[in-house]
Structure formats: structure tokens, C-alpha cells
Amino acid sequence: MAIGIGVLGTGFGQKIHIPGFQAHPQTEVVAVFNPDPGKAQQVAAKFQIPHACHQLADLLALDAVQAVSLSTPPFAHYDMACAVLEAGKHLLCEKPTTLSAVEARDLYYRAQRHNRVAMLDFEFRAHPQWQHLQSLLQAGFVGRKRLINISWLVQSRADAKAAWNWYARQDQGGGALGALGSHSFDYIAWLFGPVQRLCAQLVTAVAQRPDPQTGELRPVDAEDTATLLLELVDGTPCSLNLSSATYAGRGHWLEVYGDAGSLVLGSSNLKDYGHGFTVWAARPGDALSPLPTPAQLLLGQTYTDGRLAPFIGIVNRFVEAIESGQAAVPSLKEGVYSQLLMDLSHRSHRQNAWVEVPSLEAFLTTGRLEA
């Protein structure tokens, strides 16, 4: 029997969450939430969803809803996720997890207390080329790592005329760290292990944007560019350059250099951050050459939106965890760590200094950001 899903949020929810759950054979979207009743009805009719809700409590009261997909902006995540878990529903949450690591830690323990599956949509973990890179790293292709370099440069906020909204506000979870860094921090931990210390510079290149209601210029305090240096626990240096304000930016590239070889994973696609990835490899003295993706890693269907197939891969993990009762990855635990690195990046920027990173276990135990 299909798992009944309630979807909170109709922006990214319409683009990815609703189509993704409707494409999965073991899930059925039975309810959708938007605080505007008309919008909720419109989306429900468009996707043939039985229940349109403009009160969260009404959606959570539905017996048909066994799990909830949370695709609202980040400032709404904590309160909504608390309500979802307290109602005894399983949770799939968009990134960034919350507005702070303390909030994320609280959600982690709430999910534990209620014995609910709670996952994050870190979809690169379910992306074929990213999984290929992981398998090559695990096989020791690069040997002892010497340097990791990450560059994720896009142009989504390069135009100064782009509207002022929550993305422009640090207090609402906007900025490049939340949009791009949350993913990067997760896959750094997944592929390479935990971070020992970091240093961050956060820049707001576009300081004002027009209010879409009045046309008045409003101040922007969320970073659109972030440059970070990280030292992993194993000593490997890692540089991370993120920007949503780069016209004709290079796209998304991850380079790993070691004493036995080099691996590069990248895509220059600026319109769709799911499509276009290729893994390149080189042994010492050789030029980089592209590697075919192993057939067993390829996804069953290709969609116009490159984010959709990896999201369905995350949904598959979500379903398996609910049905088996086994732990799911990426879970809220991974979401806590990503949020912790985001918080410490802001601290490093404010202090203009390197900051030590506590282990995830230490932070979960104490709730303190200090190492």
C-alpha cells in the first residue's frame, strides 16, 4: 500500500517534491499545504491531490498522511518540522535544515523521541556521477589526498534587479551558504570525512534589491558569495568558493588531487544543477580523461529537470527506511552537521579568524559550537 504524503510548500514543492513523490510507485501525494487557500486549491487541482489545506493542523490531522515533505523556505522549517514530528509523521526536509544548528539538533532529538524517519534532501548522494566519484575515492584512486578544491559559481542572483525576498535576508536563511554551502558541507563530510577547522569570508556583492511590491530598494544582508578554507580531520586542505552572483560562472566543480591520481567532477550547466556532470580522472603524468558512469549507477529515467531523478532516489531511501524501520541516510544527523558548519562559517566571518569545529557527536551531546 502506498505511503500517504503531505507536501508543505508549493514553490519548490511544485517543481520537484510533488512530481517526485507522484513518480515513485510506493508513495501517493494525498494533501498539499499553502497558507493561501486559493493557492492550495490551485495546486491540488493541478496535480489531482485530494486535500488542499491552508492550515497546517488540518493537514497533520489527516489519517491518510503518514509522512510529510517540507519544501518551504528555511525560516519556516523548524516550527513546521516540530509540528510534523509531534504529530507522529515521518519527515523529509529540504536543505538548509533550519536557521541554526541548535534548532537542527532539537529536531534530531524530537525525531529520536518519536521514533520517526527524518531525512534531508541532500540529493547529490543519490546522483549517479557523484556516487561514481565516491566509489573511485573508496577504491583509493587518488591515494593520499593532497588538495580538495570546490568551485560552485552560478548566476541566479547576479542581476541586481532580481527581486528582494527571503533569499536576501540572513535572518530568514537566505544567501549562498544556505543554497549552495549546505549541499557542499554535506558532500564534503560524505566523501572526505569531518572538518577540523575552517575560515570563511562572506560577501554581499549586491547590497540592495527592489521590493517586488513597491519597487523600493531594500537592503540585502545575506551573502551572495562565500570563500572558505577548511582543514579536514585527516589534515587535507580544502578550498570552497561559492557564489550565486557570477555572470557566466563556471558551474559546479569538485577537484581531488592525491599522490596516486586526480579526480574531477563537474558540470558547466548554469540552468540546471542536476544535469551535465562528468567524472574525469588522471594518473600521474597523464591528462584528465572522462570516465563512463557504471551502468548500475544510472537512474531509470531522465527528466527535463535534472534535480528530479536524484530527488526520487532520496524518496526511495525514505520509503525503505519507513518500511524497514532501519536508519536512513542522509538523516537529520547529517542535516545537523551541515548546519553546524554553516553556523561556524558565520562565526568565522564575524571574528575574522579560523574556528575549530567540534565533532558531530560532541555537538549532539553538549549543544555547544565550541570544539
PDB file of C-alpha atoms in Angstrom, residues 128-301:
ATOM      1  CA  PRO A 128      24.924   8.770 -10.413  1.00  0.00           C
ATOM      2  CA  GLN A 129      28.098  10.721 -11.182  1.00  0.00           C
ATOM      3  CA  TRP A 130      28.535  11.714  -7.547  1.00  0.00           C
ATOM      4  CA  GLN A 131      28.116   8.088  -6.491  1.00  0.00           C
ATOM      5  CA  HIS A 132      30.689   7.129  -9.127  1.00  0.00           C
ATOM      6  CA  LEU A 133      33.137   9.617  -7.650  1.00  0.00           C
ATOM      7  CA  GLN A 134      32.523   8.178  -4.192  1.00  0.00           C
ATOM      8  CA  SER A 135      33.240   4.631  -5.407  1.00  0.00           C
ATOM      9  CA  LEU A 136      36.508   5.761  -7.007  1.00  0.00           C
ATOM     10  CA  LEU A 137      37.566   7.522  -3.814  1.00  0.00           C
ATOM     11  CA  GLN A 138      36.701   4.472  -1.726  1.00  0.00           C
ATOM     12  CA  ALA A 139      38.776   2.321  -4.097  1.00  0.00           C
ATOM     13  CA  GLY A 140      41.765   4.573  -3.410  1.00  0.00           C
ATOM     14  CA  PHE A 141      42.098   6.056  -6.899  1.00  0.00           C
ATOM     15  CA  VAL A 142      43.745   9.287  -5.716  1.00  0.00           C
ATOM     16  CA  GLY A 143      45.782   7.643  -2.957  1.00  0.00           C
ATOM     17  CA  ARG A 144      46.700  10.011  -0.146  1.00  0.00           C
ATOM     18  CA  LYS A 145      44.769  13.219  -0.674  1.00  0.00           C
ATOM     19  CA  ARG A 146      46.801  16.389  -1.149  1.00  0.00           C
ATOM     20  CA  LEU A 147      44.179  19.004  -2.015  1.00  0.00           C
ATOM     21  CA  ILE A 148      40.410  19.337  -2.483  1.00  0.00           C
ATOM     22  CA  ASN A 149      39.115  22.307  -4.460  1.00  0.00           C
ATOM     23  CA  ILE A 150      35.409  23.101  -4.851  1.00  0.00           C
ATOM     24  CA  SER A 151      34.034  25.854  -7.065  1.00  0.00           C
ATOM     25  CA  TRP A 152      30.274  26.423  -7.399  1.00  0.00           C
ATOM     26  CA  LEU A 153      29.657  29.620  -9.318  1.00  0.00           C
ATOM     27  CA  VAL A 154      26.200  30.398 -10.731  1.00  0.00           C
ATOM     28  CA  GLN A 155      24.324  33.486 -11.875  1.00  0.00           C
ATOM     29  CA  SER A 156      20.891  33.072 -10.275  1.00  0.00           C
ATOM     30  CA  ARG A 157      21.328  36.298  -8.237  1.00  0.00           C
ATOM     31  CA  ALA A 158      23.841  38.119 -10.449  1.00  0.00           C
ATOM     32  CA  ASP A 159      21.259  40.604 -11.756  1.00  0.00           C
ATOM     33  CA  ALA A 160      20.882  43.448  -9.247  1.00  0.00           C
ATOM     34  CA  LYS A 161      17.280  43.845 -10.434  1.00  0.00           C
ATOM     35  CA  ALA A 162      16.336  40.391  -9.129  1.00  0.00           C
ATOM     36  CA  ALA A 163      13.627  40.807  -6.504  1.00  0.00           C
ATOM     37  CA  TRP A 164      14.262  41.337  -2.814  1.00  0.00           C
ATOM     38  CA  ASN A 165      12.765  38.420  -0.882  1.00  0.00           C
ATOM     39  CA  TRP A 166      13.646  35.979   1.894  1.00  0.00           C
ATOM     40  CA  TYR A 167      16.754  34.912  -0.040  1.00  0.00           C
ATOM     41  CA  ALA A 168      18.149  38.424   0.568  1.00  0.00           C
ATOM     42  CA  ARG A 169      17.732  38.133   4.341  1.00  0.00           C
ATOM     43  CA  GLN A 170      20.177  36.394   6.634  1.00  0.00           C
ATOM     44  CA  ASP A 171      17.575  36.104   9.401  1.00  0.00           C
ATOM     45  CA  GLN A 172      15.332  34.073   7.069  1.00  0.00           C
ATOM     46  CA  GLY A 173      18.011  31.645   5.917  1.00  0.00           C
ATOM     47  CA  GLY A 174      18.850  33.346   2.637  1.00  0.00           C
ATOM     48  CA  GLY A 175      22.230  33.506   0.971  1.00  0.00           C
ATOM     49  CA  ALA A 176      24.762  31.359  -0.825  1.00  0.00           C
ATOM     50  CA  LEU A 177      25.678  29.340   2.261  1.00  0.00           C
ATOM     51  CA  GLY A 178      22.132  28.056   2.653  1.00  0.00           C
ATOM     52  CA  ALA A 179      21.516  27.495  -1.046  1.00  0.00           C
ATOM     53  CA  LEU A 180      24.899  26.066  -2.042  1.00  0.00           C
ATOM     54  CA  GLY A 181      27.004  25.655   1.080  1.00  0.00           C
ATOM     55  CA  SER A 182      24.514  23.374   2.819  1.00  0.00           C
ATOM     56  CA  HIS A 183      24.942  20.857  -0.022  1.00  0.00           C
ATOM     57  CA  SER A 184      28.715  21.324  -0.147  1.00  0.00           C
ATOM     58  CA  PHE A 185      29.180  20.820   3.580  1.00  0.00           C
ATOM     59  CA  ASP A 186      27.154  17.619   3.396  1.00  0.00           C
ATOM     60  CA  TYR A 187      29.054  16.096   0.495  1.00  0.00           C
ATOM     61  CA  ILE A 188      32.418  17.097   1.975  1.00  0.00           C
ATOM     62  CA  ALA A 189      31.547  15.093   5.088  1.00  0.00           C
ATOM     63  CA  TRP A 190      30.113  12.240   2.984  1.00  0.00           C
ATOM     64  CA  LEU A 191      33.021  11.941   0.575  1.00  0.00           C
ATOM     65  CA  PHE A 192      36.015  13.027   2.671  1.00  0.00           C
ATOM     66  CA  GLY A 193      35.130  12.975   6.362  1.00  0.00           C
ATOM     67  CA  PRO A 194      34.690  15.586   9.096  1.00  0.00           C
ATOM     68  CA  VAL A 195      36.201  19.070   9.266  1.00  0.00           C
ATOM     69  CA  GLN A 196      38.764  20.045  11.913  1.00  0.00           C
ATOM     70  CA  ARG A 197      38.671  23.835  11.453  1.00  0.00           C
ATOM     71  CA  LEU A 198      37.559  26.442   8.948  1.00  0.00           C
ATOM     72  CA  CYS A 199      37.930  30.065   7.929  1.00  0.00           C
ATOM     73  CA  ALA A 200      35.250  31.948   5.999  1.00  0.00           C
ATOM     74  CA  GLN A 201      34.777  35.266   4.223  1.00  0.00           C
ATOM     75  CA  LEU A 202      31.178  36.122   3.332  1.00  0.00           C
ATOM     76  CA  VAL A 203      30.434  38.904   0.861  1.00  0.00           C
ATOM     77  CA  THR A 204      27.233  40.632  -0.227  1.00  0.00           C
ATOM     78  CA  ALA A 205      28.095  41.936  -3.689  1.00  0.00           C
ATOM     79  CA  VAL A 206      24.575  43.228  -4.396  1.00  0.00           C
ATOM     80  CA  ALA A 207      23.692  45.312  -1.347  1.00  0.00           C
ATOM     81  CA  GLN A 208      20.173  46.404  -2.417  1.00  0.00           C
ATOM     82  CA  ARG A 209      17.366  44.805  -4.384  1.00  0.00           C
ATOM     83  CA  PRO A 210      13.928  46.083  -5.443  1.00  0.00           C
ATOM     84  CA  ASP A 211      10.890  45.189  -3.355  1.00  0.00           C
ATOM     85  CA  PRO A 212       8.510  43.412  -5.781  1.00  0.00           C
ATOM     86  CA  GLN A 213       5.504  45.128  -4.166  1.00  0.00           C
ATOM     87  CA  THR A 214       6.702  48.737  -4.096  1.00  0.00           C
ATOM     88  CA  GLY A 215       9.776  48.862  -6.325  1.00  0.00           C
ATOM     89  CA  GLU A 216      11.653  50.454  -3.424  1.00  0.00           C
ATOM     90  CA  LEU A 217      15.233  49.308  -2.933  1.00  0.00           C
ATOM     91  CA  ARG A 218      15.582  47.178   0.187  1.00  0.00           C
ATOM     92  CA  PRO A 219      18.836  46.283   1.971  1.00  0.00           C
ATOM     93  CA  VAL A 220      20.391  42.851   1.452  1.00  0.00           C
ATOM     94  CA  ASP A 221      22.380  41.298   4.297  1.00  0.00           C
ATOM     95  CA  ALA A 222      22.571  37.676   3.126  1.00  0.00           C
ATOM     96  CA  GLU A 223      25.831  36.754   1.407  1.00  0.00           C
ATOM     97  CA  ASP A 224      25.792  36.029  -2.308  1.00  0.00           C
ATOM     98  CA  THR A 225      29.462  34.979  -2.304  1.00  0.00           C
ATOM     99  CA  ALA A 226      31.422  32.839   0.169  1.00  0.00           C
ATOM    100  CA  THR A 227      35.090  31.866   0.178  1.00  0.00           C
ATOM    101  CA  LEU A 228      36.188  29.247   2.681  1.00  0.00           C
ATOM    102  CA  LEU A 229      39.285  27.341   3.691  1.00  0.00           C
ATOM    103  CA  LEU A 230      38.794  24.074   5.540  1.00  0.00           C
ATOM    104  CA  GLU A 231      41.169  21.620   7.153  1.00  0.00           C
ATOM    105  CA  LEU A 232      39.757  18.122   7.374  1.00  0.00           C
ATOM    106  CA  VAL A 233      40.342  15.919  10.414  1.00  0.00           C
ATOM    107  CA  ASP A 234      42.785  13.855   8.322  1.00  0.00           C
ATOM    108  CA  GLY A 235      44.749  17.039   7.569  1.00  0.00           C
ATOM    109  CA  THR A 236      43.653  17.506   3.952  1.00  0.00           C
ATOM    110  CA  PRO A 237      43.290  21.166   2.919  1.00  0.00           C
ATOM    111  CA  CYS A 238      40.060  22.089   1.147  1.00  0.00           C
ATOM    112  CA  SER A 239      39.064  25.327  -0.552  1.00  0.00           C
ATOM    113  CA  LEU A 240      35.454  26.200  -1.243  1.00  0.00           C
ATOM    114  CA  ASN A 241      34.284  29.058  -3.459  1.00  0.00           C
ATOM    115  CA  LEU A 242      30.545  29.675  -3.729  1.00  0.00           C
ATOM    116  CA  SER A 243      28.635  32.411  -5.483  1.00  0.00           C
ATOM    117  CA  SER A 244      25.156  32.997  -6.851  1.00  0.00           C
ATOM    118  CA  ALA A 245      26.226  36.358  -8.339  1.00  0.00           C
ATOM    119  CA  THR A 246      28.667  35.355 -11.096  1.00  0.00           C
ATOM    120  CA  TYR A 247      27.608  36.055 -14.680  1.00  0.00           C
ATOM    121  CA  ALA A 248      28.621  33.097 -16.862  1.00  0.00           C
ATOM    122  CA  GLY A 249      30.018  31.385 -13.780  1.00  0.00           C
ATOM    123  CA  ARG A 250      31.953  28.167 -14.275  1.00  0.00           C
ATOM    124  CA  GLY A 251      29.219  25.983 -12.789  1.00  0.00           C
ATOM    125  CA  HIS A 252      29.830  23.304 -10.175  1.00  0.00           C
ATOM    126  CA  TRP A 253      33.227  21.605  -9.956  1.00  0.00           C
ATOM    127  CA  LEU A 254      34.913  19.362  -7.411  1.00  0.00           C
ATOM    128  CA  GLU A 255      38.612  18.534  -7.804  1.00  0.00           C
ATOM    129  CA  VAL A 256      40.507  15.969  -5.736  1.00  0.00           C
ATOM    130  CA  TYR A 257      44.289  15.687  -6.033  1.00  0.00           C
ATOM    131  CA  GLY A 258      46.339  12.911  -4.439  1.00  0.00           C
ATOM    132  CA  ASP A 259      49.685  11.165  -4.664  1.00  0.00           C
ATOM    133  CA  ALA A 260      48.260   8.387  -6.859  1.00  0.00           C
ATOM    134  CA  GLY A 261      45.998  10.353  -9.170  1.00  0.00           C
ATOM    135  CA  SER A 262      43.438  13.098  -9.656  1.00  0.00           C
ATOM    136  CA  LEU A 263      39.646  13.099  -9.943  1.00  0.00           C
ATOM    137  CA  VAL A 264      37.462  15.931 -11.192  1.00  0.00           C
ATOM    138  CA  LEU A 265      33.663  16.003 -11.144  1.00  0.00           C
ATOM    139  CA  GLY A 266      31.956  18.919 -12.805  1.00  0.00           C
ATOM    140  CA  SER A 267      29.111  20.472 -14.725  1.00  0.00           C
ATOM    141  CA  SER A 268      29.035  23.820 -16.530  1.00  0.00           C
ATOM    142  CA  ASN A 269      25.232  23.821 -16.725  1.00  0.00           C
ATOM    143  CA  LEU A 270      24.078  27.103 -15.168  1.00  0.00           C
ATOM    144  CA  LYS A 271      20.370  26.491 -15.724  1.00  0.00           C
ATOM    145  CA  ASP A 272      20.054  23.077 -14.069  1.00  0.00           C
ATOM    146  CA  TYR A 273      22.382  21.966 -11.307  1.00  0.00           C
ATOM    147  CA  GLY A 274      21.420  18.299 -11.726  1.00  0.00           C
ATOM    148  CA  HIS A 275      22.304  17.794 -15.387  1.00  0.00           C
ATOM    149  CA  GLY A 276      25.683  17.802 -17.087  1.00  0.00           C
ATOM    150  CA  PHE A 277      28.018  16.141 -14.580  1.00  0.00           C
ATOM    151  CA  THR A 278      31.006  14.138 -15.791  1.00  0.00           C
ATOM    152  CA  VAL A 279      33.775  12.411 -13.842  1.00  0.00           C
ATOM    153  CA  TRP A 280      37.312  12.956 -15.153  1.00  0.00           C
ATOM    154  CA  ALA A 281      40.360  11.034 -13.997  1.00  0.00           C
ATOM    155  CA  ALA A 282      44.128  11.054 -14.433  1.00  0.00           C
ATOM    156  CA  ARG A 283      47.071   9.005 -13.214  1.00  0.00           C
ATOM    157  CA  PRO A 284      50.406  10.774 -12.580  1.00  0.00           C
ATOM    158  CA  GLY A 285      51.777  12.151 -15.821  1.00  0.00           C
ATOM    159  CA  ASP A 286      48.564  11.623 -17.781  1.00  0.00           C
ATOM    160  CA  ALA A 287      45.949  14.127 -18.918  1.00  0.00           C
ATOM    161  CA  LEU A 288      42.467  14.106 -17.457  1.00  0.00           C
ATOM    162  CA  SER A 289      40.036  11.948 -19.415  1.00  0.00           C
ATOM    163  CA  PRO A 290      36.277  11.398 -18.938  1.00  0.00           C
ATOM    164  CA  LEU A 291      35.043   8.180 -17.386  1.00  0.00           C
ATOM    165  CA  PRO A 292      31.739   6.493 -18.309  1.00  0.00           C
ATOM    166  CA  THR A 293      29.262   6.145 -15.473  1.00  0.00           C
ATOM    167  CA  PRO A 294      28.829   2.485 -14.434  1.00  0.00           C
ATOM    168  CA  ALA A 295      25.510   1.125 -15.701  1.00  0.00           C
ATOM    169  CA  GLN A 296      24.409   0.003 -12.248  1.00  0.00           C
ATOM    170  CA  LEU A 297      24.537   3.609 -11.023  1.00  0.00           C
ATOM    171  CA  LEU A 298      22.424   5.079 -13.813  1.00  0.00           C
ATOM    172  CA  LEU A 299      18.920   6.133 -12.875  1.00  0.00           C
ATOM    173  CA  GLY A 300      15.942   4.523 -14.534  1.00  0.00           C
ATOM    174  CA  GLN A 301      14.588   7.661 -16.171  1.00  0.00           C
TER     175      GLN A 301
END
